[in-house]
């Protein structure tokens, strides 16, 4: 039989005990939900469709996240970023709840609150992580009867793709303002190859062939090897570097070093630009040297490949994009350049 009891402010525990079945209990924020749940469990028992939810109702989200971090996260390419998202979830009050008690409305409330302080894409990643935790718990950990509450809500809309292109003089000013010895070469190489930040940071000399003008990336973001052709400018950059004893092309311990150095260089170049404008008593361009990420160089390089006349298949072979739709997100052709092409 079912019993409902109040165990705290806004907490109602439903318990179902029936001979031949393990005792089941679950906590709700109101009595009506607790009663509905108890009736549904009894109905499942009557119909012979009951699946024990004991595991799901005795494991907190924090414990599930810790197990996921031990068993699943280490095998992902984005393990570092995922660990950061796990820490965000573990700090939230939901982490203290048993995962079997978490409902769609709880996740919806988290989404709405989180969107006030984080970008939609950040929240999407956090929700995707939680969804996978529930999926693994159900499919691999034996948490029978567990529902995935993330599937019951609307995900935040994806932000529009960035269309930031380099303005004349921006790259030169940024690299000139850099206090890093290697960032100027890395920035120019990124613009010549459209390689990702992590791909550049992980370059090894044994994969660079200056004669064939190629660099091989053995393990890309999508898990496949890619051979990137090198322009003469890219060859000039690499040929001017001194070989290292450890076989690495760059003296970098983490890809994030590139992003940090780039952000600092952008900030310094903008500060210097504003100072010049003040001295000349001119109004600074509010968009010049503003909102430029290192990843924007990949966008810029991809767009330039098209502007050089390469077709989508050729560009995809260089950049590693798996679909035309993904390639389109990274391609922003200037209308004025397209107008000139119409006259050719």
XYZ file of C-alpha atoms in Angstrom:
344
model
C 0.000 0.000 0.000
C 1.063 3.623 -0.479
C 1.755 6.154 2.247
C 2.405 9.869 1.965
C 4.162 11.827 4.695
C 5.585 15.308 5.082
C 9.303 15.206 5.884
C 10.148 18.899 5.711
C 9.127 22.265 4.303
C 7.741 21.638 0.820
C 8.909 18.005 0.955
C 6.535 15.074 0.705
C 7.732 11.495 0.648
C 5.689 8.813 -1.071
C 6.362 5.195 -0.144
C 4.907 2.110 -1.792
C 5.211 -1.250 -0.007
C 3.746 -4.376 -1.528
C 4.492 -8.046 -0.967
C 6.724 -9.504 -3.652
C 8.195 -6.111 -4.607
C 11.007 -4.049 -3.100
C 9.820 -1.009 -1.184
C 9.842 2.175 -3.273
C 10.016 5.784 -2.104
C 10.421 9.181 -3.704
C 10.323 12.766 -2.454
C 8.322 15.594 -4.060
C 7.791 19.290 -3.443
C 4.010 18.915 -3.143
C 1.599 16.253 -1.918
C -0.367 15.899 -5.158
C 2.744 14.904 -7.151
C 3.697 12.395 -4.477
C 0.222 10.860 -4.621
C 0.254 10.637 -8.418
C 3.625 8.914 -8.358
C 2.520 6.392 -5.745
C -0.592 5.540 -7.785
C 1.484 5.074 -10.947
C 3.861 2.685 -9.127
C 0.925 0.678 -7.786
C -0.598 0.548 -11.282
C 2.685 -0.771 -12.710
C 2.791 -3.441 -10.007
C -0.810 -4.440 -10.767
C -0.017 -4.784 -14.482
C 3.268 -6.609 -13.908
C 5.273 -3.821 -15.532
C 7.022 -2.562 -12.446
C 10.773 -1.807 -12.569
C 12.579 -1.001 -9.352
C 13.797 2.607 -9.106
C 15.664 2.048 -5.860
C 19.076 2.877 -7.337
C 17.850 6.081 -8.963
C 16.084 7.186 -5.801
C 19.067 6.599 -3.524
C 21.865 8.169 -5.588
C 22.362 11.918 -5.532
C 23.171 13.847 -8.671
C 26.533 14.773 -7.128
C 27.472 11.098 -6.760
C 26.333 10.362 -10.313
C 28.415 13.266 -11.627
C 31.490 12.043 -9.721
C 31.112 8.559 -11.173
C 30.613 10.008 -14.656
C 33.741 12.127 -14.227
C 35.754 9.017 -13.281
C 34.418 6.603 -15.866
C 33.305 8.626 -18.904
C 34.914 12.075 -19.006
C 38.597 10.992 -19.225
C 37.964 9.391 -22.621
C 36.572 12.561 -24.209
C 38.576 15.087 -26.218
C 36.961 17.935 -24.304
C 37.642 16.391 -20.896
C 39.043 19.591 -19.389
C 36.027 21.667 -20.392
C 33.644 18.937 -19.254
C 35.243 18.794 -15.816
C 34.544 22.517 -15.510
C 30.865 21.935 -16.388
C 30.661 19.129 -13.846
C 31.929 21.512 -11.165
C 29.177 23.978 -12.122
C 26.529 21.288 -11.644
C 27.994 20.057 -8.348
C 27.738 23.567 -6.902
C 24.033 23.753 -7.733
C 21.380 22.732 -5.136
C 20.100 20.045 -7.536
C 23.320 18.119 -6.916
C 22.030 17.215 -3.450
C 18.850 15.689 -4.876
C 18.462 12.022 -5.763
C 18.547 11.777 -9.546
C 15.299 9.844 -9.598
C 13.515 12.832 -8.061
C 14.726 15.427 -10.568
C 11.993 16.462 -12.975
C 11.752 18.436 -16.178
C 10.469 21.491 -14.326
C 13.612 21.465 -12.157
C 15.833 21.482 -15.224
C 13.695 24.188 -16.858
C 14.129 26.352 -13.754
C 17.897 25.791 -13.879
C 17.938 26.722 -17.578
C 16.037 29.967 -17.065
C 18.129 31.018 -14.067
C 21.425 30.085 -15.700
C 20.606 32.037 -18.872
C 20.638 35.213 -16.804
C 24.381 34.836 -16.221
C 25.712 32.612 -19.017
C 25.543 32.494 -22.800
C 22.938 30.206 -24.423
C 25.648 27.985 -25.881
C 27.218 27.538 -22.433
C 23.868 26.462 -21.005
C 23.292 24.097 -23.936
C 26.600 22.378 -23.206
C 25.761 22.063 -19.514
C 22.357 20.566 -20.270
C 23.845 18.194 -22.842
C 26.282 16.954 -20.210
C 23.495 16.331 -17.703
C 21.422 14.556 -20.326
C 24.296 12.178 -21.044
C 24.751 11.491 -17.326
C 21.129 10.331 -17.175
C 21.540 8.288 -20.358
C 24.640 6.499 -19.031
C 22.972 5.901 -15.661
C 20.003 4.247 -17.373
C 21.856 2.253 -20.039
C 25.107 1.291 -18.317
C 24.718 1.691 -14.574
C 21.484 -0.197 -14.177
C 19.345 2.686 -12.925
C 16.114 1.051 -14.050
C 13.023 3.181 -14.478
C 15.008 6.423 -14.611
C 13.584 9.196 -16.802
C 15.822 11.774 -18.477
C 14.356 15.148 -17.408
C 16.509 17.085 -19.902
C 14.535 15.526 -22.754
C 11.371 17.050 -21.335
C 12.426 20.695 -21.739
C 13.183 23.159 -24.514
C 16.885 23.717 -25.073
C 18.121 27.327 -25.349
C 18.266 28.508 -28.925
C 21.668 28.296 -30.554
C 23.198 31.743 -31.031
C 23.675 32.893 -34.622
C 27.015 31.949 -36.121
C 29.766 34.533 -35.778
C 30.441 36.558 -38.892
C 33.442 38.519 -37.623
C 35.992 39.105 -40.382
C 39.374 40.742 -39.969
C 39.485 44.423 -40.831
C 42.454 45.931 -42.629
C 45.313 46.402 -40.204
C 43.817 44.471 -37.305
C 46.012 41.382 -37.506
C 49.185 43.429 -37.869
C 48.332 45.576 -34.857
C 47.426 42.560 -32.719
C 50.618 40.650 -33.515
C 52.704 43.791 -33.015
C 51.132 44.300 -29.580
C 51.789 40.705 -28.556
C 54.439 40.131 -25.900
C 54.695 36.477 -26.921
C 57.630 35.408 -29.093
C 55.611 32.753 -30.890
C 52.105 34.241 -31.189
C 52.910 36.226 -34.389
C 54.000 33.034 -36.186
C 51.082 31.043 -34.764
C 48.555 33.708 -35.781
C 49.865 33.906 -39.346
C 49.982 30.109 -39.639
C 46.367 29.865 -38.430
C 45.341 32.322 -41.136
C 47.178 30.289 -43.798
C 45.886 26.846 -42.771
C 42.555 27.328 -40.916
C 43.891 24.922 -38.277
C 42.233 24.874 -34.882
C 43.950 26.226 -31.793
C 44.496 22.740 -30.344
C 45.765 21.383 -33.661
C 48.408 24.108 -33.904
C 49.453 23.713 -30.268
C 49.923 19.969 -30.718
C 52.013 20.109 -33.917
C 55.005 17.751 -34.054
C 57.908 18.057 -36.490
C 57.623 14.414 -37.515
C 54.243 15.216 -39.066
C 55.530 18.257 -40.984
C 56.776 17.669 -44.531
C 58.237 20.866 -45.965
C 59.054 19.144 -49.262
C 55.519 17.921 -49.893
C 54.182 21.095 -48.235
C 51.882 19.281 -45.828
C 51.297 18.902 -42.109
C 49.464 15.834 -40.812
C 47.082 16.080 -37.882
C 46.792 12.471 -36.640
C 43.925 13.067 -34.220
C 41.482 15.844 -35.027
C 38.398 17.076 -33.188
C 36.166 14.670 -35.135
C 38.518 11.753 -34.488
C 39.940 11.424 -37.995
C 43.389 12.089 -39.423
C 43.696 15.129 -41.694
C 46.502 16.250 -43.992
C 46.621 20.036 -44.336
C 48.287 21.602 -47.394
C 50.749 24.398 -46.673
C 50.934 27.634 -48.633
C 54.314 29.162 -49.412
C 53.747 31.632 -46.581
C 53.072 28.739 -44.183
C 56.278 27.047 -45.393
C 58.203 30.277 -44.797
C 56.876 30.480 -41.229
C 57.722 26.867 -40.361
C 61.097 26.909 -42.092
C 62.119 29.853 -39.933
C 61.554 27.985 -36.669
C 64.278 26.221 -34.723
C 63.719 22.466 -34.113
C 63.123 21.507 -30.481
C 64.616 18.522 -28.668
C 61.164 17.246 -27.655
C 59.955 17.146 -31.267
C 57.241 19.767 -30.730
C 56.902 22.657 -33.134
C 55.927 25.140 -30.411
C 56.986 25.613 -26.806
C 53.416 25.315 -25.514
C 52.158 23.209 -22.598
C 48.456 23.859 -23.238
C 46.324 25.106 -26.159
C 44.761 27.634 -23.776
C 48.066 29.512 -23.702
C 47.386 30.626 -27.279
C 43.920 31.954 -26.432
C 45.195 33.842 -23.393
C 48.084 35.424 -25.316
C 45.698 36.389 -28.128
C 43.174 38.049 -25.789
C 45.920 40.069 -24.127
C 47.327 41.142 -27.479
C 43.889 42.237 -28.708
C 43.333 44.262 -25.532
C 46.754 45.943 -25.760
C 46.294 46.745 -29.455
C 42.887 48.294 -28.806
C 44.313 50.398 -25.961
C 47.131 51.627 -28.208
C 44.639 52.402 -30.999
C 42.429 54.460 -28.675
C 45.492 56.376 -27.462
C 46.427 57.204 -31.056
C 42.904 58.439 -31.728
C 43.012 60.717 -28.684
C 46.342 62.181 -29.793
C 44.931 62.809 -33.271
C 41.650 64.066 -31.789
C 39.807 61.486 -33.883
C 36.816 59.340 -32.976
C 37.884 55.664 -32.635
C 36.017 53.009 -34.630
C 33.932 51.148 -31.976
C 34.300 47.856 -33.909
C 38.028 48.022 -34.648
C 40.120 45.551 -32.575
C 36.996 44.562 -30.631
C 35.354 41.140 -30.266
C 38.082 39.159 -31.990
C 38.846 35.624 -30.809
C 41.680 33.394 -31.964
C 39.095 31.011 -33.411
C 37.962 33.850 -35.691
C 41.176 33.257 -37.643
C 39.753 29.879 -38.673
C 36.602 31.657 -39.898
C 38.706 34.192 -41.755
C 40.962 31.573 -43.350
C 37.995 29.477 -44.505
C 36.322 32.493 -46.074
C 39.560 33.436 -47.825
C 39.841 29.936 -49.318
C 36.492 30.476 -51.027
C 37.505 33.942 -52.135
C 40.560 32.387 -53.807
C 38.216 30.261 -55.887
C 38.398 26.902 -54.094
C 35.217 24.818 -54.230
C 33.460 23.442 -51.109
C 35.031 19.976 -51.432
C 38.513 21.457 -51.638
C 37.923 23.757 -48.688
C 36.453 20.918 -46.600
C 39.546 18.799 -47.346
C 41.688 21.571 -45.822
C 39.508 22.522 -42.863
C 38.158 19.068 -41.987
C 34.482 20.056 -41.947
C 32.232 17.019 -42.273
C 29.217 18.692 -43.846
C 28.385 21.673 -46.020
C 26.149 23.029 -43.256
C 29.048 23.075 -40.789
C 31.322 24.605 -43.419
C 28.751 27.323 -44.059
C 28.885 28.388 -40.402
C 32.564 29.175 -40.800
C 32.238 30.935 -44.126
C 31.428 34.626 -44.371
C 32.060 36.042 -47.809
C 32.084 39.784 -48.238
C 29.244 41.014 -50.440
C 31.527 43.577 -52.106
C 33.922 40.807 -53.166
C 31.066 38.697 -54.513
C 29.904 41.690 -56.556
C 33.337 41.896 -58.204
C 33.244 38.165 -58.983
C 29.954 38.649 -60.860
C 31.774 40.821 -63.388
C 34.483 38.252 -64.146
